[in-house]
GROMACS .gro file of C-alpha atoms in nm:
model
  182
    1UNK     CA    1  15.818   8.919  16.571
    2UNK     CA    2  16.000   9.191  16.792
    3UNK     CA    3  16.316   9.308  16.739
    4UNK     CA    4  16.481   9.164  17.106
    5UNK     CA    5  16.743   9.441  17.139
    6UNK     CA    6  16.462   9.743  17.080
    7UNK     CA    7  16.146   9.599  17.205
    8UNK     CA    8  16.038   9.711  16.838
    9UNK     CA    9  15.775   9.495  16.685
   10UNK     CA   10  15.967   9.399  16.301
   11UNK     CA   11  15.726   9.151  16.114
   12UNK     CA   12  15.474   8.847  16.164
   13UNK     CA   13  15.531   8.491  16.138
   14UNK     CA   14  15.211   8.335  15.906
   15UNK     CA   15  15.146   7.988  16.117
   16UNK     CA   16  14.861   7.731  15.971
   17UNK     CA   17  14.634   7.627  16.254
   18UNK     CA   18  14.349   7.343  16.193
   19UNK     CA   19  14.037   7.355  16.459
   20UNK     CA   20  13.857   7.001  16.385
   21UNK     CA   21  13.480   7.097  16.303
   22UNK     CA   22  13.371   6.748  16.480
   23UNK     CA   23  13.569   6.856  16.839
   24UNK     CA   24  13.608   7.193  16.814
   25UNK     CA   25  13.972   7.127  16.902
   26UNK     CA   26  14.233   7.284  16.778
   27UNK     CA   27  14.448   7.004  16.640
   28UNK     CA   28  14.859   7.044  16.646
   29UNK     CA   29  15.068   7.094  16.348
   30UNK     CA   30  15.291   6.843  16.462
   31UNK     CA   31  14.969   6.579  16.439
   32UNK     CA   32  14.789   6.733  16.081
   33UNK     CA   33  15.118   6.847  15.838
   34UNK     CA   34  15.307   6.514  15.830
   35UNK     CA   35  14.922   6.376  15.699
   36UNK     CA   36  14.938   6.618  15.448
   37UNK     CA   37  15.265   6.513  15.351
   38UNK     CA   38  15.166   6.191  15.308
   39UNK     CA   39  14.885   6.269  15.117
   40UNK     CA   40  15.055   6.524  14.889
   41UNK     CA   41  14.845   6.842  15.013
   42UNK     CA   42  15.142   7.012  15.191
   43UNK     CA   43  15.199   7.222  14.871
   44UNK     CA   44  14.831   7.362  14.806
   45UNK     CA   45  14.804   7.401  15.206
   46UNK     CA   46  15.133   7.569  15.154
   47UNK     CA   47  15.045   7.829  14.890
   48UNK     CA   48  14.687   7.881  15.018
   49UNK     CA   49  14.926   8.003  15.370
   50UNK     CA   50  15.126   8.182  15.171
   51UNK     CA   51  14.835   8.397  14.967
   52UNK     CA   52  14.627   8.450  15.249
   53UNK     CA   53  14.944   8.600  15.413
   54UNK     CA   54  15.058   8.835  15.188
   55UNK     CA   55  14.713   8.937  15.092
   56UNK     CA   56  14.601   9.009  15.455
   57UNK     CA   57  14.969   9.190  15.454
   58UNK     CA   58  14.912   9.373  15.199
   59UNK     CA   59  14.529   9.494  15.298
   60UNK     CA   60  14.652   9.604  15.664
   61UNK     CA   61  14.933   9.832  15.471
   62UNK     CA   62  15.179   9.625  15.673
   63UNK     CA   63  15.449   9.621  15.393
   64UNK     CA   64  15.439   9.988  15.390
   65UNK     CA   65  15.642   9.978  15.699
   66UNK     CA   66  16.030  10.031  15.638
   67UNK     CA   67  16.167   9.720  15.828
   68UNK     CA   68  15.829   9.491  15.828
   69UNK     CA   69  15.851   9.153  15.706
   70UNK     CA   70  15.646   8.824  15.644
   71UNK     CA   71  15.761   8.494  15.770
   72UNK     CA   72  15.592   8.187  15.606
   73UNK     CA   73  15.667   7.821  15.646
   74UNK     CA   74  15.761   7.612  15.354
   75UNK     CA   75  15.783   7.245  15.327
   76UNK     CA   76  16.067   7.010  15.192
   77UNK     CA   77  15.858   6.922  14.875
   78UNK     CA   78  15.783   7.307  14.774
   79UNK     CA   79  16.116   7.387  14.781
   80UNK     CA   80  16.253   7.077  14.536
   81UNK     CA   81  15.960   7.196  14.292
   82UNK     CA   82  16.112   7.349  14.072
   83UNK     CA   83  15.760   7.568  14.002
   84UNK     CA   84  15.753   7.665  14.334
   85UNK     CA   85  15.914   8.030  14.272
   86UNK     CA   86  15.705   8.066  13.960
   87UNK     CA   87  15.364   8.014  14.208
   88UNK     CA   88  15.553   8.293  14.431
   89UNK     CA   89  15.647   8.522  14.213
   90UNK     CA   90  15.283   8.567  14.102
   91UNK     CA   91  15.102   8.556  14.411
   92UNK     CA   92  15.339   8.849  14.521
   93UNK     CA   93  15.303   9.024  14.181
   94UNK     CA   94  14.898   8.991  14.215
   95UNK     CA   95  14.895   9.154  14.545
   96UNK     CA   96  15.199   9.362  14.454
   97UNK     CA   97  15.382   9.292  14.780
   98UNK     CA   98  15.762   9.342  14.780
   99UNK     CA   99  15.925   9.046  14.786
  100UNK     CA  100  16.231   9.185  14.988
  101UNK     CA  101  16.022   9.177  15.272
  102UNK     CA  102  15.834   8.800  15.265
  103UNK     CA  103  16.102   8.550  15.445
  104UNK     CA  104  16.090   8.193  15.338
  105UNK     CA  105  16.162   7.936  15.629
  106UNK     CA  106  16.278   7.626  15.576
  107UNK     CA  107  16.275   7.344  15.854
  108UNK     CA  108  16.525   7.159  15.948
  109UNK     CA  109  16.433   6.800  15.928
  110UNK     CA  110  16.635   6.422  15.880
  111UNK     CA  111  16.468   6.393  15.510
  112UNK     CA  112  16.615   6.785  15.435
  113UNK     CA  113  16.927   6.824  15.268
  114UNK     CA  114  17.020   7.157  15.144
  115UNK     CA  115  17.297   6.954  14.942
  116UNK     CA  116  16.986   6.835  14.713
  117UNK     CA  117  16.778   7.164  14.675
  118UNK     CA  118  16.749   7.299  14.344
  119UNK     CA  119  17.012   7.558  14.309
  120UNK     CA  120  16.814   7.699  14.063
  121UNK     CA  121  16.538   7.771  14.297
  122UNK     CA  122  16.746   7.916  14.564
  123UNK     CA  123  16.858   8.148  14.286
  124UNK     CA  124  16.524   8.270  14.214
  125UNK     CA  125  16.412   8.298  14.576
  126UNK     CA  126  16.809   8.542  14.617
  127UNK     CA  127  16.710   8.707  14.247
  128UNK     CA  128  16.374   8.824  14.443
  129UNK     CA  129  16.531   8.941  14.721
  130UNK     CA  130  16.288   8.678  14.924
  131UNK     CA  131  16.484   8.607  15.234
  132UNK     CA  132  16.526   8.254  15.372
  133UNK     CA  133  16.583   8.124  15.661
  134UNK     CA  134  16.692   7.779  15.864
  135UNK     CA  135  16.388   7.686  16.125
  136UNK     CA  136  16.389   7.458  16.424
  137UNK     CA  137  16.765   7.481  16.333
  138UNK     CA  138  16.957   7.185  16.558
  139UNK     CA  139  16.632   6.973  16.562
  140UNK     CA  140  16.699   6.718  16.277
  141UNK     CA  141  17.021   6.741  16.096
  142UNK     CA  142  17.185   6.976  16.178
  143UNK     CA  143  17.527   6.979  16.037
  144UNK     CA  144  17.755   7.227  15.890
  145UNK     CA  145  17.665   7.179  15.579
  146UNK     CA  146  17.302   7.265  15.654
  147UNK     CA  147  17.430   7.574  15.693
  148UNK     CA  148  17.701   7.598  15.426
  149UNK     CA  149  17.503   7.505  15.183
  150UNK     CA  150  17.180   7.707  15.257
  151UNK     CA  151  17.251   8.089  15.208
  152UNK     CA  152  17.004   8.158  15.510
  153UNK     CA  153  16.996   8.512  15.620
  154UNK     CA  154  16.885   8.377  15.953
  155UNK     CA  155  16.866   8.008  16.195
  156UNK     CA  156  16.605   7.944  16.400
  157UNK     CA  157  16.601   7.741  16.679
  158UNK     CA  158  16.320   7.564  16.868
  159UNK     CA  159  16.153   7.715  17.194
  160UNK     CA  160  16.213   7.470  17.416
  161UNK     CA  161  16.577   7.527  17.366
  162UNK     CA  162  16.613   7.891  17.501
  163UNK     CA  163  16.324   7.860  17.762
  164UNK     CA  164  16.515   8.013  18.076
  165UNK     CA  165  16.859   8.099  17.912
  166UNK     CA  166  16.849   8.390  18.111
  167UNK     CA  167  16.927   8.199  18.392
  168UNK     CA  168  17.162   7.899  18.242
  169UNK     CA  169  17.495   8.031  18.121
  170UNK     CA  170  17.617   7.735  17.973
  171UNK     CA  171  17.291   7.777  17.723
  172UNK     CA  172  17.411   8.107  17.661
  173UNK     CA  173  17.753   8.035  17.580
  174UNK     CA  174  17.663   7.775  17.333
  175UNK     CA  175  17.430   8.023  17.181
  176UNK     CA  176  17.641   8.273  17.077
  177UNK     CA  177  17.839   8.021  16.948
  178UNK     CA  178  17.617   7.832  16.745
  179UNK     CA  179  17.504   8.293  16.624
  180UNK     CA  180  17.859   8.332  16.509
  181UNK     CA  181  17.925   8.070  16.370
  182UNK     CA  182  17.550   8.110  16.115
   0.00000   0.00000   0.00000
């Protein structure tokens, strides 16, 4: 992740990736997570993202860099377990990684309501000073509440969204707009 304005590289996003040992294909996220959903594996695939993260992090002295964070992805049934920041907490107190720089993202999805999150988690996550964040924000919901009711330090939008806005001001325009008013 590189800091746009400075050209300065900031953090890393941790992204699961599945190669399928009969092909040899990688198959897309968009294909194998909504199977794991389904069969109730999003939350161990979750957690097993998240260790492996932080420890490889944390082994490549990566959180010993002033403004370096850690992105990882976390589904809409970790964050309405309740357990879920217990299970953080400790994998970032085993591998004693700061938790001010690991960023949570949430994605924005029809079945997502922030208005139904466990406040109490949120808390913990804020207590922590783990950073969340709105992703593929203005792909599912995407109402004001989403973001009223989240307290995101960042949004997130979807690639396909800003491919050429250097070239389309009306993209632009709508851009900063939709920046001010997260």
């Amino acid at each position: 992740i590189v800091d746009a304005s400075t050209g300065i590289w900031r953090g890393v996003e941790a992204l699961c990736r599945w190669t399928d040992p009969s092909t040899g294909k990688v198959v897309p996220p968009s294909l194998f997570i909504p199977e794991a959903e389904r069969l109730g594996l999003i939350g161990d695939i979750g957690e097993w993202g998240l260790e492996r993260s932080v420890a490889l992090c944390k082994k490549l002295c990566l959180d010993e860099n002033d403004d370096f964070f850690l992105s990882v992805n976390m589904s809409f049934s970790q964050v309405m377990d309740e357990g879920f920041a217990d299970r953080v907490a400790k994998v970032l107190k085993v591998y004693a990684y700061p938790p001010g720089k690991l960023d949570l993202e949430v994605t924005e999805s029809m079945e997502f309501n922030f208005n139904s999150v466990p406040e109490k988690t949120i808390d913990r996550f804020r207590g922590m000073g783990i950073n969340l964040a709105l992703d593929d924000f203005g792909t599912g919901y995407s109402g004001f509440n989403q973001l009223k009711n989240l307290p995101a330090e960042y949004v997130k939008t979807e690639r396909e969204f800003v491919m050429n806005i250097e070239h389309d001001t009306q993209v632009q325009h709508l851009y900063h707009i939709i920046s001010e008013l997260a």
